[in-house]
PDB file of C-alpha atoms and ligand atoms in Angstrom:
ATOM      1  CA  UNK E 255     -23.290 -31.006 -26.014  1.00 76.00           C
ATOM      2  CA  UNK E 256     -25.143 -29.942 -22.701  1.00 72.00           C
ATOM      3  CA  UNK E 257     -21.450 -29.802 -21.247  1.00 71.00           C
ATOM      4  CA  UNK E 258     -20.081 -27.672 -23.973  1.00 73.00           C
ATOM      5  CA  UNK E 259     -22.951 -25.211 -23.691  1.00 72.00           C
ATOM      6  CA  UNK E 260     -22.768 -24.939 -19.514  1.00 71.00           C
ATOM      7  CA  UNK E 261     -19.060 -24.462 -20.227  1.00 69.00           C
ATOM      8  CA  UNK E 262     -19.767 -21.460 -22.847  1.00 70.00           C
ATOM      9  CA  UNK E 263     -22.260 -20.312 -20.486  1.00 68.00           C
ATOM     10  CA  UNK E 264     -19.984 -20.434 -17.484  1.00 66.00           C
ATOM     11  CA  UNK E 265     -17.357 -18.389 -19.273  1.00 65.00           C
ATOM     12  CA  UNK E 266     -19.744 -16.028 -20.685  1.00 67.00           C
ATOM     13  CA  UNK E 267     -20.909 -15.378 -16.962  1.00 68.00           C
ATOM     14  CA  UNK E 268     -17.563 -15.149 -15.428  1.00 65.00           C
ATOM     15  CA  UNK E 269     -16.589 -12.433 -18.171  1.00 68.00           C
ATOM     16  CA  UNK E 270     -19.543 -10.219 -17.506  1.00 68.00           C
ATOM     17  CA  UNK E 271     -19.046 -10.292 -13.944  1.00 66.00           C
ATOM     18  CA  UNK E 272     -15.159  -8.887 -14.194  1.00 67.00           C
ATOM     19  CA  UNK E 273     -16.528  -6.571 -16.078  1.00 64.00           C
ATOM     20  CA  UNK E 274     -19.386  -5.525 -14.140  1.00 63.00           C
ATOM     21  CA  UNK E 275     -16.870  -5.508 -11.295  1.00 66.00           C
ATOM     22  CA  UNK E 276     -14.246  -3.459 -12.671  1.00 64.00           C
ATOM     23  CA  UNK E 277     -16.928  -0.682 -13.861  1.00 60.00           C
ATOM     24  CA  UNK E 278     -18.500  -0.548 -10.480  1.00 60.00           C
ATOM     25  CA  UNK E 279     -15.258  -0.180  -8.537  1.00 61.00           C
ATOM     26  CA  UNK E 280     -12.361   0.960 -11.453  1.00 60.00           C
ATOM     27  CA  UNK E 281     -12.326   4.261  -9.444  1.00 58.00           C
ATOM     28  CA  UNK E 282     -12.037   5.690  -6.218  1.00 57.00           C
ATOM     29  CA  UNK E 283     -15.903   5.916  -5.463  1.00 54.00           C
ATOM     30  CA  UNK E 284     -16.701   8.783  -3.288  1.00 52.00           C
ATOM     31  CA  UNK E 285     -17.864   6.440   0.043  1.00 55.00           C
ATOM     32  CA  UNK E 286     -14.404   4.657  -0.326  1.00 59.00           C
ATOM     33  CA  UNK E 287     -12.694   8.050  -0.798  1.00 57.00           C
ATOM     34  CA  UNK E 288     -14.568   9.333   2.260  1.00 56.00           C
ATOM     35  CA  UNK E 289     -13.537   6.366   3.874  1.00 58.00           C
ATOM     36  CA  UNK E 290      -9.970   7.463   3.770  1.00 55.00           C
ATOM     37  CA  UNK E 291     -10.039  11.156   3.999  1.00 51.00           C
ATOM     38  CA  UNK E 292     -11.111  11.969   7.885  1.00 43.00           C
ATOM     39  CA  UNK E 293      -9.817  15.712   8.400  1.00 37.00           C
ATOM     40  CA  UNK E 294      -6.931  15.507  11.011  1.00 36.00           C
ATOM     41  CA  UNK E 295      -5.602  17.418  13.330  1.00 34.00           C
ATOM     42  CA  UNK E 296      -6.935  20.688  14.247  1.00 31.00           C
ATOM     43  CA  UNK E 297      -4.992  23.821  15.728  1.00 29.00           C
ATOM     44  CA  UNK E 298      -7.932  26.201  16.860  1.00 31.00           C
ATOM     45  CA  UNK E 299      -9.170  28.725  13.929  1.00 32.00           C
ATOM     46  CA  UNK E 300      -6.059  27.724  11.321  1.00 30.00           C
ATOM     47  CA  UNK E 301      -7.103  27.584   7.946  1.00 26.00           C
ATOM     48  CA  UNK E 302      -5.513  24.885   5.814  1.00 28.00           C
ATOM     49  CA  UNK E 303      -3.382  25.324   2.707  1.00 27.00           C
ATOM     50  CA  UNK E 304      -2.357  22.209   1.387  1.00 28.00           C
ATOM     51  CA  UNK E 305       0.637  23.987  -0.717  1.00 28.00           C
ATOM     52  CA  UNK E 306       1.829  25.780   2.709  1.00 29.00           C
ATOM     53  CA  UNK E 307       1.671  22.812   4.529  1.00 35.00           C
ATOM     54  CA  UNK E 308       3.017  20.066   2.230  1.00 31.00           C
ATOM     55  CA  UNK E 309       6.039  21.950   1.377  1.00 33.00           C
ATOM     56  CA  UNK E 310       6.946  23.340   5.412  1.00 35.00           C
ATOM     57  CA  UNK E 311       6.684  19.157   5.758  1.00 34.00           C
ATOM     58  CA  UNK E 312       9.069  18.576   3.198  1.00 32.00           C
ATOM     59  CA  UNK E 313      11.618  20.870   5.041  1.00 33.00           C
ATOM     60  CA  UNK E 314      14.252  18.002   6.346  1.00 35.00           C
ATOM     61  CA  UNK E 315      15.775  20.777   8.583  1.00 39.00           C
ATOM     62  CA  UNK E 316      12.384  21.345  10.433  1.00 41.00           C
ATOM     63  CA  UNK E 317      10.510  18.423  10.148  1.00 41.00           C
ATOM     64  CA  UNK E 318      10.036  18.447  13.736  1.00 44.00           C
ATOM     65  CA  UNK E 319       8.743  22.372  13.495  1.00 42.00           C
ATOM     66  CA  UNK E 320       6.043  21.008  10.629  1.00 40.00           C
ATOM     67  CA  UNK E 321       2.629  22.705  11.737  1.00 36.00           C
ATOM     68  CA  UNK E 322      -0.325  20.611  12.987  1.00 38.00           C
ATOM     69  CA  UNK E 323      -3.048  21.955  10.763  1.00 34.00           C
ATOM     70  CA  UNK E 324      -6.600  21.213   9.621  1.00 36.00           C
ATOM     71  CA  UNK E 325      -6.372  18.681   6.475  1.00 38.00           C
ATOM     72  CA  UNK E 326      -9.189  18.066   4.951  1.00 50.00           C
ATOM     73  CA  UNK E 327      -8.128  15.876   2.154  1.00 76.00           C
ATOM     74  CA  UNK E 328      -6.064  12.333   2.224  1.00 87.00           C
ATOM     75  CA  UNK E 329      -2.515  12.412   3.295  1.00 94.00           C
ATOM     76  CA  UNK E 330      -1.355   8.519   3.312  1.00 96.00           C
ATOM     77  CA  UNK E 331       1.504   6.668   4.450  1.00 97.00           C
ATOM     78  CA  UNK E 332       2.583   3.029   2.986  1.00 98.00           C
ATOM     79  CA  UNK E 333       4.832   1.498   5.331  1.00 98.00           C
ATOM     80  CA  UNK E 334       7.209  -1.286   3.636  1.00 98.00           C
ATOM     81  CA  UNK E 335      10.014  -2.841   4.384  1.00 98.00           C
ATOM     82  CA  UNK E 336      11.861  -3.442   1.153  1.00 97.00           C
ATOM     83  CA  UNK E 337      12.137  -2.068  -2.033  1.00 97.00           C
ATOM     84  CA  UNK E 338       9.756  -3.100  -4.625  1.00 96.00           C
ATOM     85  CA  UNK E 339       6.891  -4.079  -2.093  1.00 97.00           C
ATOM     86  CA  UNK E 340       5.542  -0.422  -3.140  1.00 97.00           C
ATOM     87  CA  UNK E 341       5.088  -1.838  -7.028  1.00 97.00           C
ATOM     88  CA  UNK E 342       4.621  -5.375  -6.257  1.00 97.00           C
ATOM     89  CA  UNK E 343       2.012  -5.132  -3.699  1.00 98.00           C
ATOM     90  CA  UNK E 344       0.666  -1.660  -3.429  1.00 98.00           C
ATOM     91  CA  UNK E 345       0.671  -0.430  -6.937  1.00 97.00           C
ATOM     92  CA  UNK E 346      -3.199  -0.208  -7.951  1.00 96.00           C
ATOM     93  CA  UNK E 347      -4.172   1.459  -4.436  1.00 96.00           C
ATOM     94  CA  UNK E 348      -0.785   3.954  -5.018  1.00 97.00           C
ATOM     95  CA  UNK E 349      -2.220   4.495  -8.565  1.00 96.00           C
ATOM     96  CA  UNK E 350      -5.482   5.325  -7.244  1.00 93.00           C
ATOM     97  CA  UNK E 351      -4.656   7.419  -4.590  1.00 94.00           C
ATOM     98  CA  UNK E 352      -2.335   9.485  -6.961  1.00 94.00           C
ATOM     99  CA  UNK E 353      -4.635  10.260  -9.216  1.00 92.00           C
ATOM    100  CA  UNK E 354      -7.229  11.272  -6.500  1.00 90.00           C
ATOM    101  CA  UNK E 355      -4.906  13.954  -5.696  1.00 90.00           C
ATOM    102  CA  UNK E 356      -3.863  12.302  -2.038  1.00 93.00           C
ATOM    103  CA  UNK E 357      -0.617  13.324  -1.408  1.00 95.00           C
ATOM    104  CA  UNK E 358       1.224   9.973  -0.720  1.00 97.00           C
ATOM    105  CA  UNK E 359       4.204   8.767   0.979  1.00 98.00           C
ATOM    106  CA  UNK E 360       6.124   5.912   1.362  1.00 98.00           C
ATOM    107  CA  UNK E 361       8.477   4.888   4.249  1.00 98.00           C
ATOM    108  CA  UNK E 362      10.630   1.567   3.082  1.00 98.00           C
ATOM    109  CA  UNK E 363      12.291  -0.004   6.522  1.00 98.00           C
ATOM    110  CA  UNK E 364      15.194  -1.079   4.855  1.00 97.00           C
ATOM    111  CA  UNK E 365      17.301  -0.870   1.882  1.00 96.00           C
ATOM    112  CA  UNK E 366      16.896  -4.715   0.785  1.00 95.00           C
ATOM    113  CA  UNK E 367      20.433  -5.364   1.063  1.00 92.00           C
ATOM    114  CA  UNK E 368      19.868  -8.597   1.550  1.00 92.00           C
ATOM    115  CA  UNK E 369      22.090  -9.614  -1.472  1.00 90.00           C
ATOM    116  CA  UNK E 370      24.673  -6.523  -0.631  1.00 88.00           C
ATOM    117  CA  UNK E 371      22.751  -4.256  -3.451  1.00 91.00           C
ATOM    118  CA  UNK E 372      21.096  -1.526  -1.212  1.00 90.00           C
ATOM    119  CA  UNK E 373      22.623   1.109  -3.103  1.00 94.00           C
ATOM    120  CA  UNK E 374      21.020   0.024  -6.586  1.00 96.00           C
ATOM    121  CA  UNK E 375      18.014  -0.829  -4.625  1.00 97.00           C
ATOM    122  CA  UNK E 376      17.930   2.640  -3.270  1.00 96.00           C
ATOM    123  CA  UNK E 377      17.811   4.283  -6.834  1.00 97.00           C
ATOM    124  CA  UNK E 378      15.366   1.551  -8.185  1.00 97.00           C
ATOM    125  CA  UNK E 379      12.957   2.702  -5.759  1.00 98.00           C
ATOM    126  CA  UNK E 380      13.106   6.083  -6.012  1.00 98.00           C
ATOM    127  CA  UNK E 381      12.813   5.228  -9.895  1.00 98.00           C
ATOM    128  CA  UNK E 382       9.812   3.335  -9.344  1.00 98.00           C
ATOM    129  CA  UNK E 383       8.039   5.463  -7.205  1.00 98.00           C
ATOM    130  CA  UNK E 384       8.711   8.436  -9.863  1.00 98.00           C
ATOM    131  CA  UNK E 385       6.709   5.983 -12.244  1.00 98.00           C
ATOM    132  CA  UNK E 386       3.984   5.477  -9.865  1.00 98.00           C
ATOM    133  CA  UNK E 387       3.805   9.566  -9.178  1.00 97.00           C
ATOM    134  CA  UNK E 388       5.070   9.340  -5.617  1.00 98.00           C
ATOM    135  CA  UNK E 389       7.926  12.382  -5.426  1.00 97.00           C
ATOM    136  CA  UNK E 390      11.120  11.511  -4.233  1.00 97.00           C
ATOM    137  CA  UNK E 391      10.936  14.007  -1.174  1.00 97.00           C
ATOM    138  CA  UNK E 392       8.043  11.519  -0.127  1.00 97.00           C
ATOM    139  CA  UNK E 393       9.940   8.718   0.023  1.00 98.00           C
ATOM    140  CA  UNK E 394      11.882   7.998   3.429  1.00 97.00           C
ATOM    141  CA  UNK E 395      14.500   4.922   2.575  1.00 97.00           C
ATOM    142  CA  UNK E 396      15.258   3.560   6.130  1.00 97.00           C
ATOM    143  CA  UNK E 397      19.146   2.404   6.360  1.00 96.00           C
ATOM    144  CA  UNK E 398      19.324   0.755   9.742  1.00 95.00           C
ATOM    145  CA  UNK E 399      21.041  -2.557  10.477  1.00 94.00           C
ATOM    146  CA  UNK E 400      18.784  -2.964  12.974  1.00 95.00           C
ATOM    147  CA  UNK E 401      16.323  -3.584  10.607  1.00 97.00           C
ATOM    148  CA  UNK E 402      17.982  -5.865   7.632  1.00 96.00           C
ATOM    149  CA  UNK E 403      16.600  -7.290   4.833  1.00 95.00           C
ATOM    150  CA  UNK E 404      16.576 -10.802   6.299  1.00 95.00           C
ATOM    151  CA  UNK E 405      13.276 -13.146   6.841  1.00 95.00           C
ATOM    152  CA  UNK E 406      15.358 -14.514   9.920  1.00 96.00           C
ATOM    153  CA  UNK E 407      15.651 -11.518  11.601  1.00 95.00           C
ATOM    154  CA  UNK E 408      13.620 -10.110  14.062  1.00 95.00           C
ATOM    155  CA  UNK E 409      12.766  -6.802  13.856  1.00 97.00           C
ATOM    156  CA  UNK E 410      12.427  -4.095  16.426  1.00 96.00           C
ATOM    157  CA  UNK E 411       9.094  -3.131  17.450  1.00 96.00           C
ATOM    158  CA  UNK E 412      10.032   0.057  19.544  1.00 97.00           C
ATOM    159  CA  UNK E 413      12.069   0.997  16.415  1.00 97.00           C
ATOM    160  CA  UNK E 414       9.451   0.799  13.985  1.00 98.00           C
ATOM    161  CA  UNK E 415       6.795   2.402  16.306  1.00 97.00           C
ATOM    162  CA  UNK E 416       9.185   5.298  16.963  1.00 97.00           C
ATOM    163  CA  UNK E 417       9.607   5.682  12.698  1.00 97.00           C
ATOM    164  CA  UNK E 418       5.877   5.848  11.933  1.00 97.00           C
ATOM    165  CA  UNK E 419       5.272   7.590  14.662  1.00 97.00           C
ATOM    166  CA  UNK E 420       7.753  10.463  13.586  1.00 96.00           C
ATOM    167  CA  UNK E 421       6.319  10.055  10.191  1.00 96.00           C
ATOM    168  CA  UNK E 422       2.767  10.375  11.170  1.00 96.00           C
ATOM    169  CA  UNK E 423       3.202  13.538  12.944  1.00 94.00           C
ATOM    170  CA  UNK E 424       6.045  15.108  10.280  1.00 95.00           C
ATOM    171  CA  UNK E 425       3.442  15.145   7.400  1.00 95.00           C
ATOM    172  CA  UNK E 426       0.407  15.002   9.145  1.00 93.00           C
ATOM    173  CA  UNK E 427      -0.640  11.639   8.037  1.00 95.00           C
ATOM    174  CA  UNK E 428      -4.618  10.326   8.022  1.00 93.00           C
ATOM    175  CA  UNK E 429      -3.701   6.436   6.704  1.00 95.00           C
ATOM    176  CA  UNK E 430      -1.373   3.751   6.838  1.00 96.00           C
ATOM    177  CA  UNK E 431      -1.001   1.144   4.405  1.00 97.00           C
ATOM    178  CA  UNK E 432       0.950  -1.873   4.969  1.00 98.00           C
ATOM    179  CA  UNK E 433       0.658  -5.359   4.977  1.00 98.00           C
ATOM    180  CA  UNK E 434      -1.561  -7.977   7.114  1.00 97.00           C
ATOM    181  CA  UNK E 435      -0.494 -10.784   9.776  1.00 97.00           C
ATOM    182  CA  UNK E 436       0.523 -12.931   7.100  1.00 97.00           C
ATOM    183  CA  UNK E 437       2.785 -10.353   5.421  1.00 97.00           C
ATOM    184  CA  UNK E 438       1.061 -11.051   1.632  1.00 96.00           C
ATOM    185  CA  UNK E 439       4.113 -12.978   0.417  1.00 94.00           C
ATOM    186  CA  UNK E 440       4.530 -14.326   4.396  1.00 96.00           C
ATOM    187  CA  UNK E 441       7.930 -12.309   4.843  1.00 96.00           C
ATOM    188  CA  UNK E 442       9.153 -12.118   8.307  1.00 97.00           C
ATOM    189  CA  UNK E 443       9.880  -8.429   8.100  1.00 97.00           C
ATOM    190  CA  UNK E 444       6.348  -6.988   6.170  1.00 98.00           C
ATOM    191  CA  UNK E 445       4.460  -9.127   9.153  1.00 98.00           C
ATOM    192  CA  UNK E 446       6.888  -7.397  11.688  1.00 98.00           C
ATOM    193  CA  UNK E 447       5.640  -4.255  10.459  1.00 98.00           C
ATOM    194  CA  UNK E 448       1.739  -5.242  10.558  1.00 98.00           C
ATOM    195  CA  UNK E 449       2.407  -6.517  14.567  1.00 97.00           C
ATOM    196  CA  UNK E 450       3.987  -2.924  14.981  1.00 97.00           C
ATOM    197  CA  UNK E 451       1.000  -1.175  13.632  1.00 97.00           C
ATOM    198  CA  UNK E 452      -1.476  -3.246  15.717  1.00 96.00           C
ATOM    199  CA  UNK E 453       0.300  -3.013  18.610  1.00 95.00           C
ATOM    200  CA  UNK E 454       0.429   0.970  18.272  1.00 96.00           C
ATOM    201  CA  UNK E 455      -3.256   1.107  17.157  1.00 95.00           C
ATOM    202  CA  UNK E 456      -4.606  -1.293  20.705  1.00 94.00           C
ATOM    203  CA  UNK E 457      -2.568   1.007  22.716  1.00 93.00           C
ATOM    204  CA  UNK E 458      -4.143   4.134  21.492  1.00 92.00           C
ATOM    205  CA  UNK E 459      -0.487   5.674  20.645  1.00 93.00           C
ATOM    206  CA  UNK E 460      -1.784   6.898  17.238  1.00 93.00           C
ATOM    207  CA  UNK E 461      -3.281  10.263  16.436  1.00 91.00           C
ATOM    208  CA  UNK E 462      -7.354  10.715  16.728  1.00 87.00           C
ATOM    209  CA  UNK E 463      -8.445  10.357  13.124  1.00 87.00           C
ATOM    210  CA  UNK E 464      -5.360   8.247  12.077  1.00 92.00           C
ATOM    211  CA  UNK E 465      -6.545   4.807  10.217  1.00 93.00           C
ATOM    212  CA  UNK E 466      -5.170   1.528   9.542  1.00 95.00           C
ATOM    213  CA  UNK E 467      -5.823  -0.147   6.379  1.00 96.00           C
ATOM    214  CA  UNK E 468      -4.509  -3.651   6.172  1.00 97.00           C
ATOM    215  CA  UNK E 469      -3.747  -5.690   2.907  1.00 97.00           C
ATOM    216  CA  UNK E 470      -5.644  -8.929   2.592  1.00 97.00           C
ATOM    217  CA  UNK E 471      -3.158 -12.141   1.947  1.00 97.00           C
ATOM    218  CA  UNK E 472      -4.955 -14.366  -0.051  1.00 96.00           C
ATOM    219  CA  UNK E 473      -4.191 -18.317  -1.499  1.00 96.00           C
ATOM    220  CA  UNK E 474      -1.701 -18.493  -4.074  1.00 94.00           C
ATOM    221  CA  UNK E 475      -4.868 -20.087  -6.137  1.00 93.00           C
ATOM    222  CA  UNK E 476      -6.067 -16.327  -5.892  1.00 95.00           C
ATOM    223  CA  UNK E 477      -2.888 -14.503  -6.007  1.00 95.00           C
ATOM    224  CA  UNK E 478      -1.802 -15.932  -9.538  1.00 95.00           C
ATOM    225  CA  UNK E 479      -5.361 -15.479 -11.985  1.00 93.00           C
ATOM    226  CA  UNK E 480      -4.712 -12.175 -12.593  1.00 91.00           C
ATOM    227  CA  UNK E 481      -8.196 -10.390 -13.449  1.00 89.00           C
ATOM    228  CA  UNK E 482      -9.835 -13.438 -13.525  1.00 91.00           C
ATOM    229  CA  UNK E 483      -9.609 -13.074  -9.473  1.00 91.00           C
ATOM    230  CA  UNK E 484     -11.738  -9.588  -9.214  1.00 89.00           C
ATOM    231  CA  UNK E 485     -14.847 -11.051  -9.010  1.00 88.00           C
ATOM    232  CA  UNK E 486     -14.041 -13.284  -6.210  1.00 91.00           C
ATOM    233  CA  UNK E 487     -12.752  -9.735  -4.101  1.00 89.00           C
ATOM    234  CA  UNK E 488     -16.051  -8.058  -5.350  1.00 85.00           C
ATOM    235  CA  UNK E 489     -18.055 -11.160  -3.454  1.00 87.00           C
ATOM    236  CA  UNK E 490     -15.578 -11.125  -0.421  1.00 91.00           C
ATOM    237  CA  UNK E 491     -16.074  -8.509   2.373  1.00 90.00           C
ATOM    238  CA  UNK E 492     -13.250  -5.508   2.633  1.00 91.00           C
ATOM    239  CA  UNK E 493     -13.056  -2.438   4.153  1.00 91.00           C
ATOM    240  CA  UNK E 494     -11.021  -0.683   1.077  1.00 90.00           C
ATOM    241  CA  UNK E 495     -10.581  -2.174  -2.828  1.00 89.00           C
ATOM    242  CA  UNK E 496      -8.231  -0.007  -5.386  1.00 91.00           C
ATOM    243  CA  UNK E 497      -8.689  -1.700  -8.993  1.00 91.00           C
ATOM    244  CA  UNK E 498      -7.245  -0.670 -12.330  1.00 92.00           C
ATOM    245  CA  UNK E 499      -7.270  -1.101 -16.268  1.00 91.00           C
ATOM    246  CA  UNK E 500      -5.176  -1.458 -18.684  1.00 91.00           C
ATOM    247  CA  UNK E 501      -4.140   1.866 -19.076  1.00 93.00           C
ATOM    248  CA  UNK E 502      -2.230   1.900 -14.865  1.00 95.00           C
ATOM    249  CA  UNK E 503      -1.554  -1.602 -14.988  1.00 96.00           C
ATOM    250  CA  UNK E 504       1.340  -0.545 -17.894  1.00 97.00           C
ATOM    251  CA  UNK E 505       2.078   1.862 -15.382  1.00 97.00           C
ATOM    252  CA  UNK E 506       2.539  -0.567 -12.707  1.00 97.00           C
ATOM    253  CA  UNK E 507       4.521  -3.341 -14.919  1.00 97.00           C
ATOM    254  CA  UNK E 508       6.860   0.169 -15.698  1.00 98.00           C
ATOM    255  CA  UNK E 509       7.196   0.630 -12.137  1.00 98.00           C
ATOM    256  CA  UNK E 510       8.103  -3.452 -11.626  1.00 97.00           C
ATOM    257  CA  UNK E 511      10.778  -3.104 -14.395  1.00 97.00           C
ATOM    258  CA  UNK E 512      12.387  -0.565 -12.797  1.00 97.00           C
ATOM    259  CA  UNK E 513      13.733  -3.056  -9.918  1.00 97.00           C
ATOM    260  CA  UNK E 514      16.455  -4.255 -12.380  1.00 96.00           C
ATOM    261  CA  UNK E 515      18.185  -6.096  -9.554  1.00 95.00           C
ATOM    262  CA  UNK E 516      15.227  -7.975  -8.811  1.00 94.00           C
ATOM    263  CA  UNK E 517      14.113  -9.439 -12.384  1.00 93.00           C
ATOM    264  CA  UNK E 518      14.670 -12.717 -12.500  1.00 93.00           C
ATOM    265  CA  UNK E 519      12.049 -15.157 -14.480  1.00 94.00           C
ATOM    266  CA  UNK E 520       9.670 -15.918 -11.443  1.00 94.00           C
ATOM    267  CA  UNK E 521       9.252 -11.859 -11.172  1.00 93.00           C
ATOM    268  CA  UNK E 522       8.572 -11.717 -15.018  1.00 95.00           C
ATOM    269  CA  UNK E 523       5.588 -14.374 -14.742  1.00 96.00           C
ATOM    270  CA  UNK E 524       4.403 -12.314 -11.304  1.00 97.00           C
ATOM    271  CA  UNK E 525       4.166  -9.126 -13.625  1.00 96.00           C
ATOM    272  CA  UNK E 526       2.497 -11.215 -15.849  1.00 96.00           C
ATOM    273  CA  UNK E 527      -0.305 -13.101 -13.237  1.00 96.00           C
ATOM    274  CA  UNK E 528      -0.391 -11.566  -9.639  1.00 97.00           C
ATOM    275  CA  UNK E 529      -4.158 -10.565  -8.639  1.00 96.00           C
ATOM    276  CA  UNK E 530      -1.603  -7.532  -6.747  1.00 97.00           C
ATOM    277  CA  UNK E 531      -1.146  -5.927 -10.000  1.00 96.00           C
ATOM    278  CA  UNK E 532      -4.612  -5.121 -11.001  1.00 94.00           C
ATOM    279  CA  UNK E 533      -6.446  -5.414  -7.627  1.00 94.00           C
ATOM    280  CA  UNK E 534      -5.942  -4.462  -3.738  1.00 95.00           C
ATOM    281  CA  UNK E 535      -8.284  -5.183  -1.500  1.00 95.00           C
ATOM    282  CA  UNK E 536      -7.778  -4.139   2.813  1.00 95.00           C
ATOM    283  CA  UNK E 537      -9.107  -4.373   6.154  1.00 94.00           C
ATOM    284  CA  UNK E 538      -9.234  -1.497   8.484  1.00 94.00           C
ATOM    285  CA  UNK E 539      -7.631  -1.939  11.696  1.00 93.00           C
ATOM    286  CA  UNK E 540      -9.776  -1.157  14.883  1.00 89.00           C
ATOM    287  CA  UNK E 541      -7.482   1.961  16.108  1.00 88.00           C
ATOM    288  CA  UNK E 542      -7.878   2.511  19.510  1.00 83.00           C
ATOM    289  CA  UNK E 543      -8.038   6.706  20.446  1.00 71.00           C
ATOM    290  CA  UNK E 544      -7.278   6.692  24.091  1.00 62.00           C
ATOM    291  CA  UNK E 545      -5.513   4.847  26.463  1.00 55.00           C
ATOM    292  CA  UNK E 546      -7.749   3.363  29.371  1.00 49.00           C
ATOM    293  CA  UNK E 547      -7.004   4.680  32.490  1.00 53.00           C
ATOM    294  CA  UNK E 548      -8.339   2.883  35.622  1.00 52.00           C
ATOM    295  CA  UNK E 549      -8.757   4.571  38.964  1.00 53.00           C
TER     296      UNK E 549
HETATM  297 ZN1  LIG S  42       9.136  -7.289   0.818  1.00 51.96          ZN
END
């Protein structure tokens, strides 16, 4: 009987706390917003106009000519390097930051042609983003074949660096949002991308302003309860958390079933139990603003 009861009670508990946690940080709260919103470049007395701006950095033929300006409000960048990391991984923080009004891009490093499907991958992710309220002239679709899908493949730091670089400065971006050093699912190619953005951040090659927001890998104990993980985030220290409800989670699963190519059974039951669909927690990146000089 005493067992019964401590179960009950233990339940009871653990069911308050998810919800306590998902009411305290189900939206963007205005420290974590602030968190992520440091105005950006400055060119002397110019005023900003976010409609101006955005759409002279949307201009393919002068993205080079796009004007440095004062933003004051979020402008972030995920970095990813296949399709369907954006929904599988990314989706509540995407969510979030869409409906905070950040204008959000995405640059995918390759077309995951790993299976000789790039093409369908391609519109899948365009598709997908659409469903997550990413535009498709914010989404950059990198076909290289220097940088393959391929876990066996290393890829090219100075080529990576030079992308996000020429991304960052195009649209005038305030934070990146990849993956950590273990890559989330431990793919050679998302942890190439994390090395890239450390390495750029320690050497002080990124804009003043400009910060790195890593996701947290976590045990595949964690990855697979679903909400029953949240308040084990809540306890755990981050620098950034994006949860959702019910309501973008559909959203989210939409997104995922957009990747037609990629549905097989195991990608059903992720839909179904990944923490990554209903919770994203991150760790800011110490960026570095100047290079030391010695004398
Ligand atoms: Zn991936």
């Amino acid at each position: 009987m005493f067992v019964f009861i401590t179960i009950i009670f233990v339940f009871v508990a653990y069911t308050i706390s998810i919800k306590f946690v998902y009411y305290r940080y189900s939206q963007l709260l205005p420290h974590l917003r602030n968190k992520i919103s440091t105005p950006l470049y400055t060119v002397g007395n110019a005023s900003f106009c976010p409609t101006q701006e955005r759409s002279s950095a949307l201009s393919r033929n002068s993205e080079e000519d796009a004007p440095r300006v004062t933003a004051s409000e979020t402008r972030a960048l995920f970095v990813t390097a296949h399709p369907d990391d954006e929904c599988m991984f990314f989706a509540p923080t995407i969510l979030k930051l869409v409906e905070s009004q950040a204008a959000v891009y995405l640059l995918c490093l390759s077309t995951g042609n790993y299976n000789s499907d790039g093409l369908q991958r391609k519109r899948e992710l365009l598709d997908s983003c659409a469903v997550l309220g990413i535009p498709s002239e914010h989404v950059t679709i990198i076909d290289d074949k220097e940088l393959p899908d391929d876990p066996t493949v290393q890829w090219s730091t100075a080529l990576i660096s030079s992308l996000i670089l020429k991304h960052i400065r195009n649209y005038s971006i305030s934070v990146l949002l990849t993956f950590d050093g273990s890559g989330v699912s431990g793919h050679a190619n998302h942890i190439a991308i994390y090395v890239t953005l450390r390495h750029l951040a320690s050497a002080g090659r990124l804009p003043e302003g400009c910060q790195i927001l890593s996701l947290h890998s976590i045990s595949l104990l964690r990855k697979y309860v679903s909400v029953l993980e949240l308040p084990v985030s809540w306890l755990l220290p981050s620098d950034f958390c994006c949860i959702i409800g019910w309501k973008e989670y559909k959203r989210a699963k939409k997104a995922m079933l957009c990747h037609r190519s990629q549905l097989l059974w195991f990608r059903r039951l992720y839909i179904l139990f990944s923490r990554y669909m209903f919770v994203n927690t991150f760790q800011a990146i110490t960026v570095e603003t100047k290079n030391v000089k010695i004398y």
